[in-house]
């Protein structure tokens, strides 16, 4: 891990148990640089071992600059399979569409075969129908037997101020669903109805990377990292056999203890 982290970018690392780390950066440039290097390392490993890298991308605002930076990297995009973590049930060209953001920041920039892009079909008659179709695509691509879960190489997650991640919101019974790969989430009109991969699918990933920026996320991150408050869905992210990274800027990590690795201290 340390070989990724140049000293002028890193503020500190908080170790969380055996699988988790919170890596805190001075600024967005350091955070972006780390994520692109991490992707490169995982891509090399994935292609060596399996001939392709499978990735699931979240929406929202935080990842925009990360996806733009990844698009400028010289990855073997023909060997990368892109899926969505979640989607709002809106038209693909809608302002609120996660697909639209991912296409504009990444997919339209890199040369990637359309067959490598697996998105939620929001033209389906209902969120439930869209979730079923997406679940079938996951099962098809990963050649899953019933009851099995896909194992993504990378899942990129964001964190809501309420501790949600993907479209797994506090108090939603979906969090305990162990029978599905994707589910519909019916929310109020402002948040849009959603389709999301389930907690089980996320926890089967090899590398789970949270991207967290800004002071508004600090309270949620503290409840996850210090208090392990599992009423927050993001605190339920716990890889079965994988790596969990919270990649944060100083503002988002502002409420975490200082008793972690500090730049310049051993
Ligand atoms: C979505 C995302 C969602 C997001 C968080 C953080 O569809 O909105 O998948 O889970 O990651 O809400 O969003 P920001 O990055 O915009 O703060």
PDB file of N, CA and C and ligand atoms in Angstrom, residues 58-63 86 88 98 158-160 164-167 194 217, ligand 1:
ATOM      1  N   UNK A  58     -20.405   3.868  -9.158  1.00  0.00           N
ATOM      2  CA  UNK A  58     -21.509   4.621  -8.560  1.00  0.00           C
ATOM      3  C   UNK A  58     -21.724   5.923  -9.324  1.00  0.00           C
ATOM      4  N   UNK A  59     -22.821   6.575  -8.987  1.00  0.00           N
ATOM      5  CA  UNK A  59     -23.119   7.879  -9.575  1.00  0.00           C
ATOM      6  C   UNK A  59     -22.805   8.977  -8.584  1.00  0.00           C
ATOM      7  N   UNK A  60     -23.604  10.047  -8.662  1.00  0.00           N
ATOM      8  CA  UNK A  60     -23.384  11.180  -7.768  1.00  0.00           C
ATOM      9  C   UNK A  60     -22.337  12.134  -8.310  1.00  0.00           C
ATOM     10  N   UNK A  61     -21.932  13.088  -7.459  1.00  0.00           N
ATOM     11  CA  UNK A  61     -20.984  14.134  -7.887  1.00  0.00           C
ATOM     12  C   UNK A  61     -19.521  13.806  -7.595  1.00  0.00           C
ATOM     13  N   UNK A  62     -19.281  13.136  -6.472  1.00  0.00           N
ATOM     14  CA  UNK A  62     -17.888  12.923  -6.062  1.00  0.00           C
ATOM     15  C   UNK A  62     -17.035  12.257  -7.131  1.00  0.00           C
ATOM     16  N   UNK A  63     -17.544  11.236  -7.803  1.00  0.00           N
ATOM     17  CA  UNK A  63     -16.648  10.498  -8.712  1.00  0.00           C
ATOM     18  C   UNK A  63     -16.372  11.205 -10.047  1.00  0.00           C
ATOM     19  N   UNK A  86     -25.593   1.563  -9.125  1.00  0.00           N
ATOM     20  CA  UNK A  86     -27.012   1.891  -8.952  1.00  0.00           C
ATOM     21  C   UNK A  86     -27.415   2.922 -10.004  1.00  0.00           C
ATOM     22  N   UNK A  88     -30.742   5.870 -11.022  1.00  0.00           N
ATOM     23  CA  UNK A  88     -32.054   6.470 -10.755  1.00  0.00           C
ATOM     24  C   UNK A  88     -32.985   6.052 -11.892  1.00  0.00           C
ATOM     25  N   UNK A  98     -27.309   8.530 -13.599  1.00  0.00           N
ATOM     26  CA  UNK A  98     -25.920   8.147 -13.318  1.00  0.00           C
ATOM     27  C   UNK A  98     -25.238   7.673 -14.594  1.00  0.00           C
ATOM     28  N   UNK A 158     -19.876   5.740  -3.230  1.00  0.00           N
ATOM     29  CA  UNK A 158     -19.906   7.055  -2.605  1.00  0.00           C
ATOM     30  C   UNK A 158     -20.552   6.913  -1.230  1.00  0.00           C
ATOM     31  N   UNK A 159     -20.603   8.016  -0.500  1.00  0.00           N
ATOM     32  CA  UNK A 159     -21.211   8.013   0.833  1.00  0.00           C
ATOM     33  C   UNK A 159     -22.160   9.194   0.944  1.00  0.00           C
ATOM     34  N   UNK A 160     -23.405   8.902   1.284  1.00  0.00           N
ATOM     35  CA  UNK A 160     -24.346   9.993   1.523  1.00  0.00           C
ATOM     36  C   UNK A 160     -24.194  10.524   2.943  1.00  0.00           C
ATOM     37  N   UNK A 164     -25.916   6.476   3.600  1.00  0.00           N
ATOM     38  CA  UNK A 164     -26.274   5.537   2.523  1.00  0.00           C
ATOM     39  C   UNK A 164     -25.087   5.344   1.596  1.00  0.00           C
ATOM     40  N   UNK A 165     -25.113   4.236   0.892  1.00  0.00           N
ATOM     41  CA  UNK A 165     -24.165   4.000  -0.190  1.00  0.00           C
ATOM     42  C   UNK A 165     -24.877   3.177  -1.244  1.00  0.00           C
ATOM     43  N   UNK A 166     -24.387   3.230  -2.471  1.00  0.00           N
ATOM     44  CA  UNK A 166     -25.177   2.708  -3.588  1.00  0.00           C
ATOM     45  C   UNK A 166     -26.560   3.356  -3.457  1.00  0.00           C
ATOM     46  N   UNK A 167     -27.622   2.566  -3.592  1.00  0.00           N
ATOM     47  CA  UNK A 167     -28.948   3.120  -3.251  1.00  0.00           C
ATOM     48  C   UNK A 167     -29.515   2.333  -2.082  1.00  0.00           C
ATOM     49  N   UNK A 194     -35.043   4.004  -7.491  1.00  0.00           N
ATOM     50  CA  UNK A 194     -33.686   3.578  -7.864  1.00  0.00           C
ATOM     51  C   UNK A 194     -33.671   2.094  -8.194  1.00  0.00           C
ATOM     52  N   UNK A 217     -19.658  15.103   4.779  1.00  0.00           N
ATOM     53  CA  UNK A 217     -19.599  13.629   4.936  1.00  0.00           C
ATOM     54  C   UNK A 217     -18.880  13.219   6.218  1.00  0.00           C
TER      55      UNK A 217
HETATM   56  C1  LIG B   1     -26.287   7.980  -6.420  1.00  0.00           C
HETATM   57  C2  LIG B   1     -25.068   7.314  -5.858  1.00  0.00           C
HETATM   58  C3  LIG B   1     -25.050   7.525  -4.372  1.00  0.00           C
HETATM   59  C4  LIG B   1     -23.893   8.470  -4.128  1.00  0.00           C
HETATM   60  C5  LIG B   1     -23.978   9.136  -2.780  1.00  0.00           C
HETATM   61  C6  LIG B   1     -22.919  10.239  -2.676  1.00  0.00           C
HETATM   62  O1  LIG B   1     -26.969   7.406  -7.269  1.00  0.00           O
HETATM   63  O2  LIG B   1     -26.497   9.135  -6.024  1.00  0.00           O
HETATM   64  O3  LIG B   1     -24.815   6.096  -6.251  1.00  0.00           O
HETATM   65  O4  LIG B   1     -24.908   6.397  -3.581  1.00  0.00           O
HETATM   66  O5  LIG B   1     -22.674   7.744  -4.234  1.00  0.00           O
HETATM   67  O6  LIG B   1     -25.276   9.698  -2.663  1.00  0.00           O
HETATM   68  O7  LIG B   1     -23.215  11.188  -3.672  1.00  0.00           O
HETATM   69  P1  LIG B   1     -22.236  12.447  -3.953  1.00  0.00           P
HETATM   70  O8  LIG B   1     -20.961  11.871  -4.490  1.00  0.00           O
HETATM   71  O9  LIG B   1     -22.982  13.274  -4.956  1.00  0.00           O
HETATM   72  O10 LIG B   1     -22.045  13.146  -2.625  1.00  0.00           O
END
